[in-house]
XYZ file of C-alpha atoms in Angstrom:
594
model
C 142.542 22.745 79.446
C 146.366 21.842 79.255
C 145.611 18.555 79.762
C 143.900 17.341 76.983
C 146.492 19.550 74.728
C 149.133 16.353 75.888
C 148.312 13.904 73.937
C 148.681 10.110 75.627
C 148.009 7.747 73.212
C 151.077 8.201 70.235
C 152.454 5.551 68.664
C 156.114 7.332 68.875
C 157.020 9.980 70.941
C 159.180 12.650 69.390
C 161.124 12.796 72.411
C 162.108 9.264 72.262
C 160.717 8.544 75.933
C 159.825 5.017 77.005
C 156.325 4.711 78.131
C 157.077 4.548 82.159
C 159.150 8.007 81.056
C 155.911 9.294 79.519
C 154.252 8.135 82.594
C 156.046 10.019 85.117
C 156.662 13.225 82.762
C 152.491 13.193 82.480
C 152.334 12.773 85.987
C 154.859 15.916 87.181
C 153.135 18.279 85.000
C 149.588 17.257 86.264
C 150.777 17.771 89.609
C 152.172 21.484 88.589
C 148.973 22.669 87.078
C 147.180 21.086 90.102
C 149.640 23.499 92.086
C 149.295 26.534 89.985
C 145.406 25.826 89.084
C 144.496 24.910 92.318
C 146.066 27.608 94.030
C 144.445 30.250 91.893
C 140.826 29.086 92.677
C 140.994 27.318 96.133
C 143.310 29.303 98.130
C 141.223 32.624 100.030
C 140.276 35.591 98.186
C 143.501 37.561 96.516
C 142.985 39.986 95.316
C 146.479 39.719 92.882
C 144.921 36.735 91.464
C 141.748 38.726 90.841
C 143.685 41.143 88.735
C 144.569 38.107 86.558
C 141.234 37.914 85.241
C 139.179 40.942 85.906
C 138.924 43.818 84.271
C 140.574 46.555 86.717
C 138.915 49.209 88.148
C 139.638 52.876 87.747
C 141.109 54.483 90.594
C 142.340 57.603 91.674
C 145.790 57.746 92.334
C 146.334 56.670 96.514
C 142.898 55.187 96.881
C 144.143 52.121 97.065
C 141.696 48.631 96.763
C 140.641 48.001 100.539
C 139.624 45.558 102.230
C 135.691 44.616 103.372
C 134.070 46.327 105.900
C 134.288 43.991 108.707
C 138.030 43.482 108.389
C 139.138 46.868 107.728
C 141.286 48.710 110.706
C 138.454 51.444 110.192
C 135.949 49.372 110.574
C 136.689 48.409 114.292
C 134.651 50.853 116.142
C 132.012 50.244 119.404
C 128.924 49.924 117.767
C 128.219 45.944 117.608
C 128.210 44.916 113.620
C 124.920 44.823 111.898
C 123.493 41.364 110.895
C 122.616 42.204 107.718
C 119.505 39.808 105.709
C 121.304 36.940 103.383
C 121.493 37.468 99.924
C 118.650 36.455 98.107
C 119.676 36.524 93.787
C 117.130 38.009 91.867
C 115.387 36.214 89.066
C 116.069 36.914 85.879
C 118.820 38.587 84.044
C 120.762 41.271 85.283
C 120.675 44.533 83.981
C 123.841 46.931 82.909
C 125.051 48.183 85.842
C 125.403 51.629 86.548
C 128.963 53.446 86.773
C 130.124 55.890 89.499
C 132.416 58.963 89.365
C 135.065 58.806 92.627
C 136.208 61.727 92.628
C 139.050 62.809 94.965
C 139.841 66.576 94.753
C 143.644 67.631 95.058
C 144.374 70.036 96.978
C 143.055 71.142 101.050
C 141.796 67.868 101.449
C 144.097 65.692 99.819
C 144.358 62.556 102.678
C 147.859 62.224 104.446
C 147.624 58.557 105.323
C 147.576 55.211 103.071
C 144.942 53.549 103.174
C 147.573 50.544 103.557
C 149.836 48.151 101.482
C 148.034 45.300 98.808
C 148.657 42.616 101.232
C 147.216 43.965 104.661
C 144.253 44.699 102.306
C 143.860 41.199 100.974
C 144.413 39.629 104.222
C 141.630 41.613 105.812
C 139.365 40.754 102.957
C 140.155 37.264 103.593
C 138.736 37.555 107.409
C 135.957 39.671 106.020
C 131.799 38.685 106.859
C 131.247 40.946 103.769
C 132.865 38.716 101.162
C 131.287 37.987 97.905
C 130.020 34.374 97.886
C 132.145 32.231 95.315
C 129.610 31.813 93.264
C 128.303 35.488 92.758
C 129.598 37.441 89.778
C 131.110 40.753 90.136
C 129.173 43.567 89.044
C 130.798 45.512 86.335
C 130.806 48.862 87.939
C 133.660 50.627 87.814
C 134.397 54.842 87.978
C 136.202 56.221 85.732
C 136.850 60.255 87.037
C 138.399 61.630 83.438
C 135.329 60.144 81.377
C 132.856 61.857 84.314
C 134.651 65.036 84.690
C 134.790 65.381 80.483
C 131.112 65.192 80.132
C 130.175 67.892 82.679
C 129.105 70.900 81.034
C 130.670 72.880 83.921
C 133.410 72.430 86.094
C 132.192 71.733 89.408
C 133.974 73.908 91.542
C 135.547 77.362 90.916
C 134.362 79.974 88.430
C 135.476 80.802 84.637
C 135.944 83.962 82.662
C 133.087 83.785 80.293
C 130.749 82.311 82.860
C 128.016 84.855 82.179
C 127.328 88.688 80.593
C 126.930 89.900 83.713
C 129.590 91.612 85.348
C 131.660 89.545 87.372
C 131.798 91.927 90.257
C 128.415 90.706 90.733
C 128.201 87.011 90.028
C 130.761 86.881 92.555
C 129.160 89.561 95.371
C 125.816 86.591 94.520
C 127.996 83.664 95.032
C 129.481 84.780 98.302
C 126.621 85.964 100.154
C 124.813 82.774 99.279
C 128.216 81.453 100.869
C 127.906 83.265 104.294
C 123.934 82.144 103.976
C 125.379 78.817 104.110
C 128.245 79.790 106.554
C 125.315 81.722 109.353
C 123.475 78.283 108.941
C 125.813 75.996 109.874
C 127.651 78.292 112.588
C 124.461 78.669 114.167
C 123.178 74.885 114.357
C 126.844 74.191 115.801
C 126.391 76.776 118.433
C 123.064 75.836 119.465
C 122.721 71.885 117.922
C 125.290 70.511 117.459
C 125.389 66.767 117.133
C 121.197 67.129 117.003
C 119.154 66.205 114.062
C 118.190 69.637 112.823
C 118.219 72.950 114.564
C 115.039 74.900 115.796
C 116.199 78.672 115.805
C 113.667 80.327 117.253
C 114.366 78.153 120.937
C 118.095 78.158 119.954
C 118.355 74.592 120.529
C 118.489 70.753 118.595
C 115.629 68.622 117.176
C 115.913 64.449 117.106
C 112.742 63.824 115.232
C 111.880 59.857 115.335
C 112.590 59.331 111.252
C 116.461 58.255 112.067
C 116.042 55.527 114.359
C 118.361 57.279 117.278
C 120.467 58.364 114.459
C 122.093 61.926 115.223
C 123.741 64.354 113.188
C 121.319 64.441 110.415
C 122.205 67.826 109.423
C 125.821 67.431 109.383
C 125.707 64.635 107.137
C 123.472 65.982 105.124
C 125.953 69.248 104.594
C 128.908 67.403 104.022
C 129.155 67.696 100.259
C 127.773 71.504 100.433
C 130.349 72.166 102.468
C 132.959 70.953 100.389
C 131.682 72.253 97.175
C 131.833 75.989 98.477
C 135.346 75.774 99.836
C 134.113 75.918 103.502
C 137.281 74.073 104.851
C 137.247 74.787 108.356
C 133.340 74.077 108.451
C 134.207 70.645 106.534
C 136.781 69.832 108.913
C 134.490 70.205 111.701
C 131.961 68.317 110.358
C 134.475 65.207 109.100
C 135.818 65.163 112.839
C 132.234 65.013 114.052
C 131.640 62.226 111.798
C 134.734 60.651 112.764
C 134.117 60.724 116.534
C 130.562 60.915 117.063
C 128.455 59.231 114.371
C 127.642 55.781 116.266
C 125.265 53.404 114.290
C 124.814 51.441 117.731
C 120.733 52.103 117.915
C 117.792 50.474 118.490
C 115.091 52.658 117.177
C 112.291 52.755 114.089
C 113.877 54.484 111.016
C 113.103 55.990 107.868
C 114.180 53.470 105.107
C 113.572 56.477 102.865
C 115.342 59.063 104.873
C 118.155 57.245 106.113
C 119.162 56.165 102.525
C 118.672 59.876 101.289
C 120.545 62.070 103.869
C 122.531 59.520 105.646
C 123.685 56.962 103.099
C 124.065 59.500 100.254
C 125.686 61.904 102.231
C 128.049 59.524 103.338
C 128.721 58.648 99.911
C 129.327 61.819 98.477
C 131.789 62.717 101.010
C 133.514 60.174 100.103
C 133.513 60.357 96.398
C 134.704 64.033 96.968
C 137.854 63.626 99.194
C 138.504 59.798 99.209
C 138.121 59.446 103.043
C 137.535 55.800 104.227
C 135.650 57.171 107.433
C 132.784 57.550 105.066
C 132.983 54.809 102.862
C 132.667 52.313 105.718
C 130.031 54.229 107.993
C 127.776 54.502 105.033
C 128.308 50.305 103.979
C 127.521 49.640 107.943
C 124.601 52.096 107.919
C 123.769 50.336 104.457
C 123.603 46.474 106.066
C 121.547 47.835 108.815
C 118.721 48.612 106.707
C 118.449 45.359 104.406
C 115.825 43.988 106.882
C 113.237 46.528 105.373
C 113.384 44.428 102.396
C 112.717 40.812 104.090
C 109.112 40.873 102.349
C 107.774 38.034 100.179
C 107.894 40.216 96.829
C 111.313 41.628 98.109
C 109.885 45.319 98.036
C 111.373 46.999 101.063
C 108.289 48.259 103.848
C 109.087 51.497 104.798
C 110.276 51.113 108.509
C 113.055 49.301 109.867
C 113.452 48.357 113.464
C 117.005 48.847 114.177
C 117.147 46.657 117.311
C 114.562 44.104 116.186
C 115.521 43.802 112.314
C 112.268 43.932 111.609
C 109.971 45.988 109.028
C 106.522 47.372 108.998
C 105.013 49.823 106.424
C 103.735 53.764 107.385
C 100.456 53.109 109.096
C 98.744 55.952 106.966
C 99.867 53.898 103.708
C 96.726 52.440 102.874
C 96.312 51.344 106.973
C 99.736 50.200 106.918
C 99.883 47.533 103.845
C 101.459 49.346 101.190
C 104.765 50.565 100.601
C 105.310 54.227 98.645
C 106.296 54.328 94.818
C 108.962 57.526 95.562
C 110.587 55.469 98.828
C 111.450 51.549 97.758
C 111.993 53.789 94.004
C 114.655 56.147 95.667
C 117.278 53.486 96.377
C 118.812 52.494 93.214
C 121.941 55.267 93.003
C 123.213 54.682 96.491
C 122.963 51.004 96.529
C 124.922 49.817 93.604
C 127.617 52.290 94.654
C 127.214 50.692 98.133
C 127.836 47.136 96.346
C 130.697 48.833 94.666
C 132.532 50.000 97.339
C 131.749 46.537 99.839
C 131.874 44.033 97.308
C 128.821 43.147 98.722
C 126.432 41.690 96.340
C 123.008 42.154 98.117
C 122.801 45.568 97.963
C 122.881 45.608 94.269
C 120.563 42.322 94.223
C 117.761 44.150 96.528
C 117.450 47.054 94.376
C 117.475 45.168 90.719
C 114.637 42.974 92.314
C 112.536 46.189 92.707
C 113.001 47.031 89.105
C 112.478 43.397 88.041
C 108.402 43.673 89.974
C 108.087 46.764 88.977
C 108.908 45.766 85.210
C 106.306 42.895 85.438
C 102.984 44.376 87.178
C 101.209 45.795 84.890
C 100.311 49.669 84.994
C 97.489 51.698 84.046
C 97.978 53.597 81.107
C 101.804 53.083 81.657
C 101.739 54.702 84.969
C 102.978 54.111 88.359
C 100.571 53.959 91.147
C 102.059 55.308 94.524
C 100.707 52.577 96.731
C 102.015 48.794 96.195
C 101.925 45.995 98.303
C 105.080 43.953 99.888
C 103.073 41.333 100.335
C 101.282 40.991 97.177
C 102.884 42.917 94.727
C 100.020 43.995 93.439
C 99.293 48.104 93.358
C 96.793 49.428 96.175
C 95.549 52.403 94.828
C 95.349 54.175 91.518
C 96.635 57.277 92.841
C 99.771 58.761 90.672
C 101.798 62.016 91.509
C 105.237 63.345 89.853
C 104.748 65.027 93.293
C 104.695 63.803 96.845
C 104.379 59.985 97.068
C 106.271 59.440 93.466
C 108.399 62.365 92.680
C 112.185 60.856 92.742
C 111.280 57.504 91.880
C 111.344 59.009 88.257
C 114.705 61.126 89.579
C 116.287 57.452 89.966
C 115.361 56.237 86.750
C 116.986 58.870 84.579
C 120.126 59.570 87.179
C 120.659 55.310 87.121
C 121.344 55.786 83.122
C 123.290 59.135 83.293
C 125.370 57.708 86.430
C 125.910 54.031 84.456
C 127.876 56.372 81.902
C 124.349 55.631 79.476
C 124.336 51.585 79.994
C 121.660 51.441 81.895
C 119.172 50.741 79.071
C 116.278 49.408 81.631
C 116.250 52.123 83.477
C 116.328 54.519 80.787
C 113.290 52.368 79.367
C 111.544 53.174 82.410
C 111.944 56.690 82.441
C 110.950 57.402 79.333
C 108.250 55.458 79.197
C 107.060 56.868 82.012
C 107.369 60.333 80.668
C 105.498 59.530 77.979
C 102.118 58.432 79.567
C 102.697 61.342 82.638
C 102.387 63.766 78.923
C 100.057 62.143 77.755
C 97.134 61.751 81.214
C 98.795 64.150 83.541
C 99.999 67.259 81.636
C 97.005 70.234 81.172
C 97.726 73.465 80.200
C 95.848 75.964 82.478
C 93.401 79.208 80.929
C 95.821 81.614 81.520
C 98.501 79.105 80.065
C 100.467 77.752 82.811
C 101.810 74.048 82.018
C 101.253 71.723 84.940
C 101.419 68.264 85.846
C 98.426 67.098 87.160
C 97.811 64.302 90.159
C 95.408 61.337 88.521
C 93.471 59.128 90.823
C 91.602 56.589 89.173
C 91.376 58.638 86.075
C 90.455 61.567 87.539
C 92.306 64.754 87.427
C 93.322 66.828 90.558
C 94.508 69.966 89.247
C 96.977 71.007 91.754
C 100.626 70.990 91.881
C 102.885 70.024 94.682
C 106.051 71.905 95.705
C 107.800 68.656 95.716
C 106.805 68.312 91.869
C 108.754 71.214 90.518
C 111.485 69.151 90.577
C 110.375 67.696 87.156
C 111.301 70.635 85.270
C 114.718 70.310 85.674
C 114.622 66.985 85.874
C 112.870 66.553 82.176
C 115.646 69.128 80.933
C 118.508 66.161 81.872
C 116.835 63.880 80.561
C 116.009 65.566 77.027
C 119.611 65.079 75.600
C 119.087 61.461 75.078
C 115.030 61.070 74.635
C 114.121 60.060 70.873
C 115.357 62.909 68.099
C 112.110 64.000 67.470
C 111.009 64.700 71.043
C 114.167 66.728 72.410
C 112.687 69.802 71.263
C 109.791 68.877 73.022
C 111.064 68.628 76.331
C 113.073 70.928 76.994
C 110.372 73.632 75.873
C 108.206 71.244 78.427
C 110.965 71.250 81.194
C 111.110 75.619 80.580
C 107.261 75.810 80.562
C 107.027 73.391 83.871
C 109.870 75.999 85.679
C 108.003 79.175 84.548
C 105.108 77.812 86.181
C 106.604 77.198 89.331
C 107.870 80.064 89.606
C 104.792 81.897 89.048
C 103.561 80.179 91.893
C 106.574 81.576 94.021
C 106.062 85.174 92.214
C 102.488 85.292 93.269
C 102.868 85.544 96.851
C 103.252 88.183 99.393
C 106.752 86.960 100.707
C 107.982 85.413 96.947
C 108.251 82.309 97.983
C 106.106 78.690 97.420
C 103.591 77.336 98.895
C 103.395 73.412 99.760
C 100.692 72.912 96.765
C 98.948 74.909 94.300
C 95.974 74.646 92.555
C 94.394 75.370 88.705
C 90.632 76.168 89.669
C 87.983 77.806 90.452
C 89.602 80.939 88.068
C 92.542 80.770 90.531
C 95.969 79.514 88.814
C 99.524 78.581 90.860
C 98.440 79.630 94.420
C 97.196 77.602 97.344
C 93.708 77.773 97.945
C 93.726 76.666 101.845
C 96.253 77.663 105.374
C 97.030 73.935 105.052
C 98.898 74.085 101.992
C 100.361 77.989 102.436
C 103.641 76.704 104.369
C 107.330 76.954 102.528
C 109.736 74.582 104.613
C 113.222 75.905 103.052
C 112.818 73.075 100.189
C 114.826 73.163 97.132
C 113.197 71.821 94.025
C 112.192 75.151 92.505
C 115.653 76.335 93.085
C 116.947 73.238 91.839
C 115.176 73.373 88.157
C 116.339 76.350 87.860
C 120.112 75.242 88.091
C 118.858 72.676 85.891
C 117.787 75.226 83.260
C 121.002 77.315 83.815
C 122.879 75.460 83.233
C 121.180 73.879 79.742
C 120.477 77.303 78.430
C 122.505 80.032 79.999
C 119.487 82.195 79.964
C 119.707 84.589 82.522
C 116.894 84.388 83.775
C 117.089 81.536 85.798
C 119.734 83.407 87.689
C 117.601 86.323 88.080
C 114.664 83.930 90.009
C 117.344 81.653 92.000
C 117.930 85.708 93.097
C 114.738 86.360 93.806
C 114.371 83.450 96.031
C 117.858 83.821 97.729
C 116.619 87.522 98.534
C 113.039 86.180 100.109
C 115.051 83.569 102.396
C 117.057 86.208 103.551
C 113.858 88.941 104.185
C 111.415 86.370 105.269
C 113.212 83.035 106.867
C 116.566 84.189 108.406
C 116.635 84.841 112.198
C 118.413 85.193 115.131
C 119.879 82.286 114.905
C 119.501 80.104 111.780
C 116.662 79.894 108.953
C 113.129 78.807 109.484
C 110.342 77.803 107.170
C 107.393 79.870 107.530
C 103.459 78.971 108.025
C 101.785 81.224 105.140
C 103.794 82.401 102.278
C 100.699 85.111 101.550
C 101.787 86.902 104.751
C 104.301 89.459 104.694
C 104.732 88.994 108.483
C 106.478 86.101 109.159
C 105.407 83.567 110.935
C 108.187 80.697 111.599
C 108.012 76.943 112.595
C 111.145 77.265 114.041
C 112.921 74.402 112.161
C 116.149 74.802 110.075
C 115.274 71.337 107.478
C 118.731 69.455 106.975
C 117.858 70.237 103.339
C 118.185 73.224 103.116
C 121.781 73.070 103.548
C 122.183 69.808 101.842
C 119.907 71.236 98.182
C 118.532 74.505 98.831
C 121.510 76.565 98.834
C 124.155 74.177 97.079
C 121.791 74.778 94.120
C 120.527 78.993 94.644
């Protein structure tokens, strides 16, 4: 560019140089923009120069820019490095990314070492086998924590004056024996489990389950941000060291894609968004590359098991005899792999998930809905069976949290979502006799009217979402998302023990309850409890708070024992009768949102 502003050919030079003059004078400063030029784009990644011409990234203050996974002094643990799948771009145009919140809480956990100077950074980065490729783009995500933090309607820790017409006295006496709830939990799984999967109170002893691979510490992971949230800082610091010191990603068994992603990866994540510790960040990257295998398909849709030693995939043999791959587990990705891109500077995490969205956007779908069952291999769906439930349910989730999180740029995926909202009103909604609103499951245009457990979710999930839906259907849903909650909670306020059963059906004169032993089982889960916070905190009414009450009081009559919580078999038996399992989610959702 400087070059052709020197003009060669002049018939005088203002200067009053000789040609051989102009010669050499054209010569030296073609050799110092060489030097300056060159430098700038030949010379290894720096990541000075990169502040030239890229737009900075918010940080918090001492979270400094580090350095790739591979080269980072963190980084240098036992466990041999994963060989993550090259980088395959997607076709087509990328969407807006989304945009993350890293939030790093002053205060107990504020952390006492650097993370280290500018230049050990960029040197590492220039050693580093997670380096973006020269020719990749960055992604423009960046977190800004001020524009985050002024667009929650609540701050997210501590309480305020006005919170409430109730008397404080008793908001607080609520919040704090929901507290030691979550205290008794996790005292009693690291007494008895520690280091194990989940805990199994009734045998006082640990649970490895084969979903992680040979992963351990499922439940610790899966706490982390709980933890934090209610001020637990000895519990937290327990848990961190754990992580620290015990967490090896040095297995060789089948995983989860699904699982790992949900309680691993975004535990990992949120840890580290909440206190800024690099122990996190880089377990949950290295966890990340070990599970980009699942995705080596010819469509690019991930199968849903991942052979940790092998690197190689297969799909759920009960999925359709093992072809298909499930709507609500390659759909539950999105969130935790653009932050993973983020915080690597890896590209392929990104790339994986916006080539889901890209086949998604170009199969065509019945009545403008999404089948549960599609194939890797063909891209084509399997089965015309659709659920908001179990098989689909946070595939939706995604779609409206990947526009909220992208601070409302990510158009597609707001697309999606409402789109898809639209045709689940219009072929899965019914209204029951008695005048329950429910969400049908459609297979092949016809109607099962039951409800899954998993699918009350969608209540508070369509009250999110109704803020920014089209002006004349806000209204709309969030009466939808208030009649959606009152009917999942009458199917918690019809049993013996007030709690939910696994499904429940609209038949036979029989509304909201479970009509066989097979579906009568409550497993500590935490979507009711979650639309409810969800409508809380939309409406203020109380009387969300007065069922999040309810079902805080039935854990406590009907699940707690000896030594932890357990689900229980028949939720239309006032006798108890546990499976001796204390789910990982129960302190990850259940009681972060009671």
């Amino acid at each position: 560019m400087l070059m052709r502003k020197v003009p060669v050919f002049v018939p005088a030079s203002p200067w009053g140089l000789r040609l051989p003059q102009k010669f050499l004078f054209l010569l030296f400063l073609s050799g110092l923009v060489t030097l300056c030029f060159g430098a700038l784009f030949l010379l290894p990644n720096s990541s000075r120069l990169k502040r030239l011409f890229l737009a900075p990234r918010t940080q918090q203050p001492g979270l400094e820019v580090v350095a790739e996974v591979a080269g980072h002094p963190l980084a240098r643990e036992q466990e041999s490095p994963p060989n993550p799948a090259p980088a395959v771009p997607a076709p087509g145009e990328d969407d807006a990314s989304s945009q993350a919140n890293a939030r790093r809480r002053k205060g107990w956990l504020r952390r006492t070492h650097p993370t280290g100077t500018r230049e050990m950074a960029t040197a590492a980065r220039s050693s580093g086998s997670a380096a973006l490729r020269p020719q990749e783009p960055s992604i423009p995500f960046s977190f800004d924590f001020h524009a985050f933090q002024s667009r929650l309607r609540h701050p997210v820790l501590g309480t305020r004056a006005d919170e409430s017409k109730e008397p404080q006295s008793l908001v607080r006496a609520q919040r704090e024996k929901i507290k030691e709830m979550m205290q008794f939990a996790w005292q009693s799984y690291k007494r008895y489990a520690m280091g194990k999967n989940e805990l199994r109170p009734l045998t006082k002893d640990g649970y490895e389950g084969s979903m992680f691979g040979g992963l351990s510490g499922a439940t610790i992971i899966d706490s982390l941000d709980t933890l934090y949230l209610m001020e637990l800082q000895d519990e937290f610091q327990e848990a961190k060291a754990w992580v620290e010191e015990n967490f090896h990603l040095n297995v060789s068994g089948e995983a989860s894609l699904f699982e790992v992603n949900i309680r691993y990866i975004g535990g990992l994540l949120s840890a580290f968004y909440l206190t800024g510790e690099e122990v996190f960040r880089i377990k949950a990257i290295k966890l990340g590359e070990k599970l980009l295998p699942a995705f080596n398909t010819p469509t690019g849709i991930p199968k849903g098991v991942v052979n940790f030693k092998s690197s190689s995939n297969r799909s759920w043999g009960w999925a359709m005899a093992g072809s298909s791959s499930i709507l609500a587990e390659f759909g539950s990705l999105h969130l935790e792999f653009l932050h993973l891109t983020e915080l690597s500077g890896n590209q392929v995490f990104a790339e994986k998930v916006r080539n889901i969205r890209k086949v998604l956007r170009k199969i065509d779908k019945p009545f403008g809905l999404y089948p549960n069952f599609l194939s890797p291999v063909s891209g084509n769906w399997m089965q015309h069976h659709v659920s908001v439930g179990g098989l689909g349910d946070s595939f939706y989730e995604y779609l409206i949290k990947s526009w909220l999180m992208s601070a409302k740029t990510d158009v597609e995926a707001k697309d999606m979502y409402y789109e898809a909202l639209e045709a689940i009103e219009t072929h899965l909604l019914n209204v029951s006799p008695g005048g329950l609103t429910y969400i049908a499951e459609w297979r092949g245009g016809i109607l099962d009217h039951k409800m899954g457990h998993l699918a009350c979710f969608s209540g508070g999930m369509i009250a999110l979402g109704a803020e920014d839906a089209k002006e004349e259907k806000r209204a709309r849903y969030r009466e939808l998302a208030a009649q959606i909650t009152k009917t999942c909670h009458e199917s918690y306020a019809r049993s013996d023990t007030k709690l939910g059963p696994e499904a429940f059906w609209f038949n036979s004169g029989r509304e909201a309850v479970a009509t066989q032993l097979s579906e009568s089982y409550y497993i500590l889960r935490p979507e009711v409890v979650e639309s409810y916070m969800y409508l809380w905190r939309q409406t203020h009414d109380p009387i969300y708070r007065e069922w999040g009450w309810e079902v805080v009081t039935a854990l406590e009559k009907y699940c707690r024992t000896e030594a932890g919580f357990s689900g229980i078999q028949d939720v239309y038996s006032s006798i108890p009768n546990h499976d001796n399992k204390q789910q990982t989610f129960f302190l990850a959702e259940t009681l972060k949102w009671a």
